[in-house]
Amino acid sequence: MAAPAVQVASALSVPLLSAILGGAIALLFLAGYLRRKRADIAHVPPSATAAAAAQQVRPSNQPRKGSRPHHHAAAADKEAAKKHHHLDLNTLRGHTDCVTALSFSGDAGSLATVCADGAVRVFRIDDASSKSFKILKIDLPAGAHPTAIAFSEGTSSVVVAAQALLGSSLYMYADVSAPPTGGNKQQGKLSPPEIKWDHKKIHGKESVLNLAAARATHGTGDGSTIVISCSEATDIKIWHGKSGKELGTVDTNQLKNNMADISPNGRFIAAAAFTADVKVWEIVYSKDSSVKEVNRVMQLKGHKSAVTSLCFTPDSEKIITASKDGTIRVWNINVRYHLDEDPKTLRVLAIPLHDSEGSPCLYNHMGISPDGKVLAVTSGSTLQWLCAETGAVLDTAEKAHEGDIAGIAWAPRTIPNGGAPAFLLATCGEDKKVKLWLAPEDDPRPSRIGSNVVHPKETQHKRSRIMIGCFDM
């Protein structure tokens, strides 16, 4: 019996010894871990342990002492990101859809916009740097989608082009200069402006690409506002701003129009269309200041491809054109056309903006500053300021809007900007915003073109006075 007992004991001793040895090793590891943990805790500063304890008992929705709430930080970041360019001065808000066009009043104190939400908004701009602006909102008739706008008589009325199922219409709203009551942004208790005149299907079923307006000061003109409406087809109509009377119609006969403009003195009309030539008409006024006739008097030949945009200089004696051929041309139209004297090309400038493949971009909108020195142009969402004499890029704002820029307009005179007068450019786009921009600085040399001579001593506010000396033709 002894032998079997010895065998059983031997068989049990091996697992038992293994278990005892394994337990001893585990105890050693555990003891080492506890020693290291105590050492780590001993090296943690008391303030840190207290903060950790406080963090464990603090409710999840209570901000830490001295920290900014998340929504305040987000608002600050958004405000900082809003002005991504040093010339970006201000943003006019309140639109709920794409802003399709805009126009300044003659005194530069009001800016009218049209929006795809079917409303016209008139902003009162007493100071361009203001944090808020008084707004007068005008709802168009049901089914009318506004596409263009222009001030008619000073600051008191606007002409709006709108598209409907049956075609495009014109509406003239009077008494738009009255600000809202109580300093509110909304219309308040004021009665909405009235429609003084309207015309339906003015271009058949075609929509209006743009409106342009000017005071008839040339010749025997009486200073009344003349408005032109440019159809997306080939016709352009001339209207008396106050009465709504149709004064004439011209046809480009160039397949389709891109846009049209009227000279600041109400004398000439020019159209950018499908072909490379730019046609120019003259409005002839009778002795009683009425419009006698509208005659085609010139044709600007020189571009090799379609002209996408154009504008008159402030003196009404020159036209600036941009073409798909990659060039900008400055034309002198102050010629004796009745003696068969042709308009002259003063400058041919290369378009400096190129796409990723190195091809010149197309300028969709163009406008020149009231002092005749800075040329603002747009391509897609990019805004550029050029010196029209040299074509030099003065500044560029890429992605000036989140989407394509739909329209631009220069204030016709200086606007207060925190106490200093400034010339401003307004832009609108698909991002529901209207932005106000300062113009870039430049060499303060005396200059003249389309404006009075400006001397260096007048440039104490360079950014406000804008581009002294860019033109010298």
Coordinates of C-alpha atoms in Angstrom, one line a residue:
M1 CA 0.0 0.0 0.0
A2 CA 3.0 2.4 0.6
A3 CA 4.1 2.3 -3.0
P4 CA 0.8 3.5 -4.5
A5 CA 0.6 6.3 -1.8
V6 CA 4.1 7.5 -2.8
Q7 CA 3.1 7.5 -6.5
V8 CA -0.1 9.6 -5.7
A9 CA 1.9 12.1 -3.7
S10 CA 4.5 12.4 -6.5
A11 CA 1.7 13.0 -9.0
L12 CA 0.1 15.8 -7.0
S13 CA 3.4 17.5 -6.0
V14 CA 4.2 18.8 -9.6
P15 CA 0.9 20.7 -10.2
L16 CA 1.0 22.0 -6.6
L17 CA 4.5 23.3 -6.9
S18 CA 3.6 25.0 -10.2
A19 CA 0.6 26.7 -8.7
I20 CA 2.6 27.9 -5.7
L21 CA 5.4 29.2 -8.0
G22 CA 2.9 31.0 -10.3
G23 CA 1.2 32.7 -7.4
A24 CA 4.5 33.9 -6.0
I25 CA 5.4 35.4 -9.4
A26 CA 2.0 37.1 -9.6
L27 CA 2.4 38.6 -6.2
L28 CA 5.8 40.0 -7.2
F29 CA 4.3 41.7 -10.3
L30 CA 1.4 43.1 -8.3
A31 CA 3.8 44.5 -5.7
G32 CA 5.9 46.2 -8.4
Y33 CA 2.8 47.7 -10.0
L34 CA 1.6 49.2 -6.7
R35 CA 5.0 50.7 -6.0
R36 CA 5.1 52.4 -9.4
K37 CA 1.5 53.7 -9.0
R38 CA 2.3 55.2 -5.6
A39 CA 5.4 56.9 -7.1
D40 CA 3.3 58.4 -10.0
I41 CA 0.7 59.8 -7.5
A42 CA 3.5 61.2 -5.3
H43 CA 4.8 63.3 -8.3
V44 CA 1.4 64.8 -9.3
P45 CA 1.1 68.5 -8.0
P46 CA -1.7 69.0 -5.5
S47 CA -3.3 71.6 -7.8
A48 CA -3.6 69.1 -10.6
T49 CA -5.2 66.5 -8.4
A50 CA -7.6 69.1 -7.1
A51 CA -8.5 70.1 -10.7
A52 CA -9.0 66.5 -11.7
A53 CA -11.3 66.0 -8.7
A54 CA -13.2 69.1 -9.6
Q55 CA -13.5 68.0 -13.2
Q56 CA -15.1 64.7 -12.0
V57 CA -17.8 66.5 -10.0
R58 CA -18.5 69.4 -12.4
P59 CA -21.7 69.0 -14.4
S60 CA -21.1 68.4 -18.1
N61 CA -22.9 71.6 -19.2
Q62 CA -21.1 74.0 -16.9
P63 CA -18.2 75.8 -18.5
R64 CA -14.8 75.9 -16.7
K65 CA -14.0 79.2 -14.9
G66 CA -12.2 81.7 -17.1
S67 CA -13.1 79.9 -20.4
R68 CA -15.4 81.3 -23.2
P69 CA -18.6 79.4 -23.9
H70 CA -18.4 77.4 -27.1
H71 CA -20.9 79.5 -29.0
H72 CA -19.1 82.7 -28.2
A73 CA -15.9 81.3 -29.4
A74 CA -17.6 80.0 -32.6
A75 CA -19.1 83.5 -33.2
A76 CA -15.7 85.1 -32.8
D77 CA -14.1 82.7 -35.2
K78 CA -17.0 83.2 -37.7
E79 CA -16.6 87.0 -37.4
A80 CA -12.8 86.7 -38.0
A81 CA -13.3 84.5 -41.0
K82 CA -16.0 86.8 -42.5
K83 CA -13.4 89.5 -43.5
H84 CA -10.9 87.4 -45.3
H85 CA -9.5 90.3 -47.3
H86 CA -8.1 93.6 -46.1
L87 CA -10.3 95.6 -48.4
D88 CA -13.5 93.8 -47.2
L89 CA -15.2 96.6 -45.3
N90 CA -18.7 95.5 -44.4
T91 CA -21.5 93.0 -45.3
L92 CA -25.2 93.9 -45.7
R93 CA -27.4 91.1 -44.6
G94 CA -31.1 90.4 -44.6
H95 CA -31.4 88.5 -48.0
T96 CA -32.8 85.0 -47.9
D97 CA -31.7 84.0 -51.5
C98 CA -29.3 84.9 -54.2
V99 CA -28.9 88.6 -54.7
T100 CA -29.0 89.2 -58.5
A101 CA -28.3 92.9 -58.9
L102 CA -27.7 96.2 -57.1
S103 CA -27.6 99.9 -57.7
F104 CA -26.5 103.1 -55.8
S105 CA -28.6 106.2 -55.7
G106 CA -27.2 109.4 -57.1
D107 CA -26.2 110.8 -53.7
A108 CA -24.6 107.4 -52.8
G109 CA -26.7 107.4 -49.6
S110 CA -28.9 104.4 -50.6
L111 CA -28.1 101.0 -52.1
A112 CA -31.0 99.1 -53.7
T113 CA -30.8 95.3 -54.2
V114 CA -33.0 92.7 -55.8
C115 CA -33.1 89.2 -54.5
A116 CA -34.4 85.8 -55.8
D117 CA -36.8 85.8 -52.8
G118 CA -38.9 88.3 -54.8
A119 CA -38.1 91.4 -52.8
V120 CA -36.4 94.7 -53.3
R121 CA -34.4 96.1 -50.4
V122 CA -33.2 99.7 -50.0
F123 CA -30.3 100.1 -47.5
R124 CA -29.7 103.5 -46.1
I125 CA -25.9 104.0 -45.8
D126 CA -25.0 106.9 -43.6
D127 CA -21.7 105.4 -42.6
A128 CA -20.2 102.4 -44.5
S129 CA -18.5 101.1 -41.3
S130 CA -21.8 100.9 -39.4
K131 CA -22.8 97.7 -37.6
S132 CA -26.4 97.9 -38.9
F133 CA -28.3 99.7 -41.6
K134 CA -31.9 100.8 -42.0
I135 CA -33.7 98.7 -44.6
L136 CA -36.8 99.4 -46.6
K137 CA -38.2 96.1 -48.0
I138 CA -40.5 96.0 -51.0
D139 CA -42.3 92.8 -52.1
L140 CA -42.9 92.5 -55.8
P141 CA -46.2 91.2 -57.2
A142 CA -46.7 87.5 -56.9
G143 CA -44.8 85.5 -59.5
A144 CA -42.4 88.3 -60.4
H145 CA -38.8 87.3 -60.0
P146 CA -36.5 90.5 -60.0
T147 CA -33.5 90.4 -62.2
A148 CA -32.2 94.0 -62.4
I149 CA -32.6 97.4 -60.7
A150 CA -31.7 101.1 -61.2
F151 CA -32.5 104.3 -59.4
S152 CA -34.9 106.5 -61.4
E153 CA -35.2 110.0 -59.9
G154 CA -32.5 110.8 -57.4
T155 CA -33.0 108.7 -54.3
S156 CA -36.8 108.7 -54.3
S157 CA -37.7 106.0 -56.8
V158 CA -36.3 102.7 -58.4
V159 CA -37.1 100.9 -61.6
V160 CA -37.1 97.1 -61.2
A161 CA -37.0 94.5 -64.0
A162 CA -38.7 91.2 -63.1
Q163 CA -39.3 88.0 -65.0
A164 CA -42.6 86.0 -65.0
L165 CA -44.1 83.2 -67.0
L166 CA -45.4 85.6 -69.7
G167 CA -42.2 87.6 -70.0
S168 CA -40.3 90.4 -68.4
S169 CA -41.9 93.5 -66.8
L170 CA -40.8 96.9 -65.5
Y171 CA -42.0 98.4 -62.2
M172 CA -41.3 101.9 -61.0
Y173 CA -41.6 102.3 -57.2
A174 CA -41.8 105.8 -55.8
D175 CA -41.0 107.1 -52.2
V176 CA -38.3 104.5 -51.5
S177 CA -36.0 107.0 -49.8
A178 CA -38.0 107.1 -46.6
P179 CA -36.2 105.1 -43.9
P180 CA -38.0 102.7 -41.6
T181 CA -39.3 104.2 -38.4
G182 CA -37.8 103.6 -34.9
G183 CA -34.4 102.8 -36.2
N184 CA -35.4 99.2 -36.9
K185 CA -34.0 97.2 -39.7
Q186 CA -37.5 96.2 -40.8
Q187 CA -40.0 98.3 -42.6
G188 CA -41.9 99.2 -39.5
K189 CA -45.3 100.9 -39.8
L190 CA -44.5 102.8 -43.0
S191 CA -46.8 102.2 -46.0
P192 CA -45.1 100.3 -48.7
P193 CA -43.9 102.4 -51.7
E194 CA -46.4 102.5 -54.6
I195 CA -46.0 101.4 -58.2
K196 CA -46.2 104.6 -60.2
W197 CA -46.0 102.9 -63.6
D198 CA -45.4 99.4 -65.0
H199 CA -45.0 97.7 -68.4
K200 CA -45.6 94.0 -69.1
K201 CA -43.8 91.8 -71.7
I202 CA -41.3 94.6 -72.6
H203 CA -39.0 92.2 -74.4
G204 CA -41.5 89.5 -75.3
K205 CA -40.7 86.4 -73.3
E206 CA -37.0 87.2 -72.9
S207 CA -35.6 88.3 -69.6
V208 CA -33.8 91.5 -68.8
L209 CA -30.1 91.1 -68.4
N210 CA -29.4 94.4 -66.8
L211 CA -30.7 97.9 -66.3
A212 CA -28.6 101.1 -66.6
A213 CA -29.6 104.7 -65.8
A214 CA -28.2 108.2 -66.4
R215 CA -29.3 111.8 -66.2
A216 CA -29.8 113.5 -69.6
T217 CA -27.4 116.4 -69.2
H218 CA -25.9 116.4 -72.7
G219 CA -27.1 119.0 -75.2
T220 CA -30.6 120.1 -74.5
G221 CA -31.3 117.3 -72.0
D222 CA -33.3 118.5 -69.0
G223 CA -31.6 116.3 -66.4
S224 CA -34.3 113.7 -66.4
T225 CA -33.3 110.1 -65.8
I226 CA -33.0 107.9 -68.8
V227 CA -33.2 104.1 -68.2
I228 CA -32.2 101.4 -70.6
S229 CA -33.2 97.7 -70.4
C230 CA -31.0 95.1 -72.1
S231 CA -32.8 92.0 -73.3
E232 CA -31.0 88.6 -73.4
A233 CA -32.1 88.5 -77.1
T234 CA -30.8 91.4 -79.3
D235 CA -33.0 94.4 -78.4
I236 CA -32.4 97.3 -76.0
K237 CA -35.2 99.7 -74.9
I238 CA -34.9 103.3 -73.7
W239 CA -37.4 104.6 -71.1
H240 CA -38.1 107.9 -69.4
G241 CA -37.5 107.1 -65.7
K242 CA -40.2 109.3 -64.2
S243 CA -43.1 108.9 -66.7
G244 CA -42.3 105.4 -67.9
K245 CA -42.7 106.5 -71.5
E246 CA -40.8 104.3 -74.0
L247 CA -38.4 106.6 -75.9
G248 CA -37.0 104.1 -78.4
T249 CA -35.7 100.7 -79.3
V250 CA -32.4 99.6 -80.8
D251 CA -31.3 96.2 -82.0
T252 CA -27.7 94.8 -81.9
N253 CA -28.4 92.1 -84.5
Q254 CA -25.6 90.1 -82.9
L255 CA -27.4 86.9 -82.0
K256 CA -27.6 87.6 -78.3
N257 CA -26.7 90.4 -75.9
N258 CA -24.3 90.1 -72.9
M259 CA -25.1 93.5 -71.4
A260 CA -25.5 97.2 -72.2
D261 CA -24.6 100.5 -70.6
I262 CA -25.5 104.2 -71.0
S263 CA -23.0 107.1 -70.7
P264 CA -23.2 109.2 -67.5
N265 CA -24.4 112.2 -69.5
G266 CA -27.2 110.2 -71.1
R267 CA -25.9 110.6 -74.6
F268 CA -24.5 107.2 -75.7
I269 CA -25.6 103.6 -75.4
A270 CA -23.2 100.8 -76.0
A271 CA -23.8 97.0 -76.1
A272 CA -21.6 94.0 -75.5
A273 CA -22.9 91.1 -77.5
F274 CA -22.1 87.8 -79.2
T275 CA -19.7 89.2 -81.8
A276 CA -16.4 91.1 -81.4
D277 CA -17.8 94.5 -82.5
V278 CA -19.3 97.0 -80.1
K279 CA -22.1 99.1 -81.4
V280 CA -22.7 102.6 -80.1
W281 CA -25.9 104.7 -80.4
E282 CA -26.6 108.4 -79.7
I283 CA -29.7 109.7 -78.0
V284 CA -30.6 113.0 -79.8
Y285 CA -32.6 115.5 -77.7
S286 CA -35.0 118.1 -79.1
K287 CA -35.1 121.8 -78.0
D288 CA -37.9 120.9 -75.6
S289 CA -35.6 118.3 -74.0
S290 CA -37.6 115.4 -75.3
V291 CA -35.9 112.5 -77.1
K292 CA -36.0 113.2 -80.8
E293 CA -34.3 110.0 -82.1
V294 CA -31.8 107.3 -81.3
N295 CA -29.2 106.7 -84.1
R296 CA -26.3 104.3 -84.4
V297 CA -23.2 106.4 -84.8
M298 CA -20.2 104.2 -84.2
Q299 CA -18.9 100.7 -84.2
L300 CA -15.8 99.7 -82.1
K301 CA -13.7 97.3 -84.2
G302 CA -10.6 95.6 -82.9
H303 CA -11.4 92.7 -80.6
K304 CA -11.1 89.2 -82.1
S305 CA -13.8 87.6 -80.1
A306 CA -17.0 88.4 -78.2
V307 CA -17.1 91.3 -75.8
T308 CA -18.3 90.1 -72.4
S309 CA -18.6 93.4 -70.5
L310 CA -18.0 97.1 -70.9
C311 CA -18.4 100.5 -69.2
F312 CA -18.2 104.2 -69.9
T313 CA -15.7 106.4 -68.2
P314 CA -17.1 109.2 -65.9
D315 CA -16.5 111.9 -68.6
S316 CA -18.7 109.9 -71.1
E317 CA -15.9 110.2 -73.7
K318 CA -14.4 106.7 -73.4
I319 CA -15.5 103.1 -73.3
I320 CA -13.6 100.2 -71.7
T321 CA -14.3 96.8 -73.1
A322 CA -13.3 93.2 -72.1
S323 CA -13.3 90.4 -74.6
K324 CA -12.9 86.6 -74.8
D325 CA -9.8 87.3 -76.8
G326 CA -8.0 87.9 -73.5
T327 CA -7.7 91.7 -73.8
I328 CA -9.1 94.9 -72.4
R329 CA -9.4 97.9 -74.7
V330 CA -9.8 101.6 -73.9
W331 CA -11.6 103.5 -76.7
N332 CA -11.9 107.3 -77.3
I333 CA -15.4 107.9 -78.6
N334 CA -15.1 111.7 -78.5
V335 CA -14.7 111.9 -82.2
R336 CA -16.4 113.7 -85.1
Y337 CA -18.3 110.7 -86.2
H338 CA -20.5 112.8 -88.5
L339 CA -17.4 113.5 -90.5
D340 CA -16.6 109.8 -90.7
E341 CA -14.0 110.0 -88.0
D342 CA -13.6 106.6 -86.4
P343 CA -13.2 106.0 -82.6
K344 CA -9.7 105.4 -81.6
T345 CA -8.1 102.6 -79.5
L346 CA -6.1 104.3 -76.7
R347 CA -4.9 101.2 -74.9
V348 CA -4.9 97.4 -75.4
L349 CA -4.3 95.6 -72.1
A350 CA -3.9 91.9 -71.4
I351 CA -6.3 90.3 -69.0
P352 CA -4.1 89.4 -66.1
L353 CA -6.3 86.7 -64.5
H354 CA -5.8 83.2 -65.8
D355 CA -7.4 79.8 -65.1
S356 CA -5.5 76.6 -64.1
E357 CA -4.6 75.9 -67.7
G358 CA -3.1 79.3 -68.3
S359 CA -6.0 80.7 -70.4
P360 CA -7.3 84.2 -69.8
C361 CA -10.4 84.3 -67.7
L362 CA -13.6 86.0 -68.8
Y363 CA -14.6 89.2 -67.0
N364 CA -18.3 89.0 -66.3
H365 CA -18.8 92.4 -64.7
M366 CA -16.8 95.7 -65.1
G367 CA -17.1 99.1 -63.5
I368 CA -14.8 102.2 -63.1
S369 CA -14.5 104.3 -60.0
P370 CA -16.1 107.8 -60.0
D371 CA -12.7 109.5 -60.1
G372 CA -11.8 107.5 -63.3
K373 CA -8.8 105.6 -61.9
V374 CA -9.7 102.1 -60.7
L375 CA -11.3 99.5 -62.9
A376 CA -13.1 96.8 -60.9
V377 CA -13.7 93.5 -62.7
T378 CA -15.1 90.1 -61.8
S379 CA -14.7 86.5 -63.0
G380 CA -16.7 83.9 -61.2
S381 CA -16.2 84.5 -57.5
T382 CA -12.9 86.5 -58.0
L383 CA -12.9 90.3 -57.7
Q384 CA -9.9 92.3 -59.1
W385 CA -9.0 96.0 -59.0
L386 CA -6.9 97.1 -62.0
C387 CA -5.2 100.3 -63.1
A388 CA -6.9 100.9 -66.4
E389 CA -3.9 102.8 -67.8
T390 CA -1.4 100.0 -67.4
G391 CA -3.6 97.0 -66.7
A392 CA -1.6 96.4 -63.5
V393 CA -3.3 94.4 -60.8
L394 CA -3.8 96.6 -57.8
D395 CA -5.4 93.9 -55.7
T396 CA -7.3 90.6 -55.9
A397 CA -9.9 89.1 -53.7
E398 CA -10.3 85.4 -54.5
K399 CA -13.6 83.9 -53.4
A400 CA -14.9 87.3 -52.7
H401 CA -18.3 85.6 -52.4
E402 CA -19.2 82.0 -51.8
G403 CA -20.3 81.4 -55.4
D404 CA -20.3 83.6 -58.5
I405 CA -20.5 87.4 -58.2
A406 CA -23.8 88.5 -59.7
G407 CA -23.3 92.2 -59.9
I408 CA -21.1 95.2 -58.9
A409 CA -21.7 98.9 -58.4
W410 CA -19.5 101.8 -57.5
A411 CA -20.8 104.5 -55.1
P412 CA -21.0 107.6 -57.4
R413 CA -19.3 109.7 -54.7
T414 CA -17.6 109.3 -51.4
I415 CA -19.4 107.8 -48.4
P416 CA -18.5 108.4 -44.7
N417 CA -16.4 105.6 -43.4
G418 CA -15.8 106.0 -39.7
G419 CA -15.3 109.7 -40.2
A420 CA -13.2 109.6 -43.3
P421 CA -14.8 109.9 -46.8
A422 CA -14.3 106.8 -49.0
F423 CA -15.1 105.6 -52.5
L424 CA -16.7 102.2 -52.2
L425 CA -17.5 99.3 -54.4
A426 CA -20.5 97.1 -53.7
T427 CA -20.8 93.4 -54.8
C428 CA -23.6 90.9 -54.6
G429 CA -23.6 87.1 -55.1
E430 CA -25.2 83.7 -54.8
D431 CA -24.3 83.5 -51.1
K432 CA -27.1 85.9 -50.2
K433 CA -24.7 88.7 -49.3
V434 CA -23.9 92.2 -50.4
K435 CA -20.4 93.4 -49.6
L436 CA -18.8 96.8 -49.4
W437 CA -15.2 97.1 -50.4
L438 CA -12.5 99.8 -50.1
A439 CA -10.4 100.4 -53.2
P440 CA -6.6 99.7 -53.0
E441 CA -4.0 102.4 -52.6
D442 CA -1.8 103.6 -55.4
D443 CA 0.8 106.2 -56.4
P444 CA -0.5 109.7 -55.5
R445 CA 0.5 111.4 -58.8
P446 CA -1.8 114.0 -60.4
S447 CA -4.0 112.4 -63.0
R448 CA -6.9 113.2 -65.3
I449 CA -9.4 111.1 -67.3
G450 CA -13.1 111.4 -66.9
S451 CA -12.7 113.5 -63.8
N452 CA -11.2 116.7 -62.5
V453 CA -7.4 116.9 -61.9
V454 CA -6.5 115.6 -58.5
H455 CA -3.4 116.8 -56.7
P456 CA -1.2 115.0 -54.2
K457 CA -2.1 117.2 -51.3
E458 CA -5.6 115.7 -51.5
T459 CA -4.4 112.2 -50.7
Q460 CA -4.1 112.5 -47.0
H461 CA -6.6 109.6 -46.8
K462 CA -5.1 107.4 -49.5
R463 CA -7.5 104.6 -49.1
S464 CA -10.5 106.9 -48.9
R465 CA -9.6 109.0 -51.9
I466 CA -8.6 105.9 -53.9
M467 CA -6.1 105.5 -56.7
I468 CA -4.8 109.0 -57.3
G469 CA -2.9 108.9 -60.6
C470 CA -3.9 105.6 -62.2
F471 CA -5.1 107.2 -65.4
D472 CA -3.1 109.7 -67.4
M473 CA -4.2 109.5 -71.1

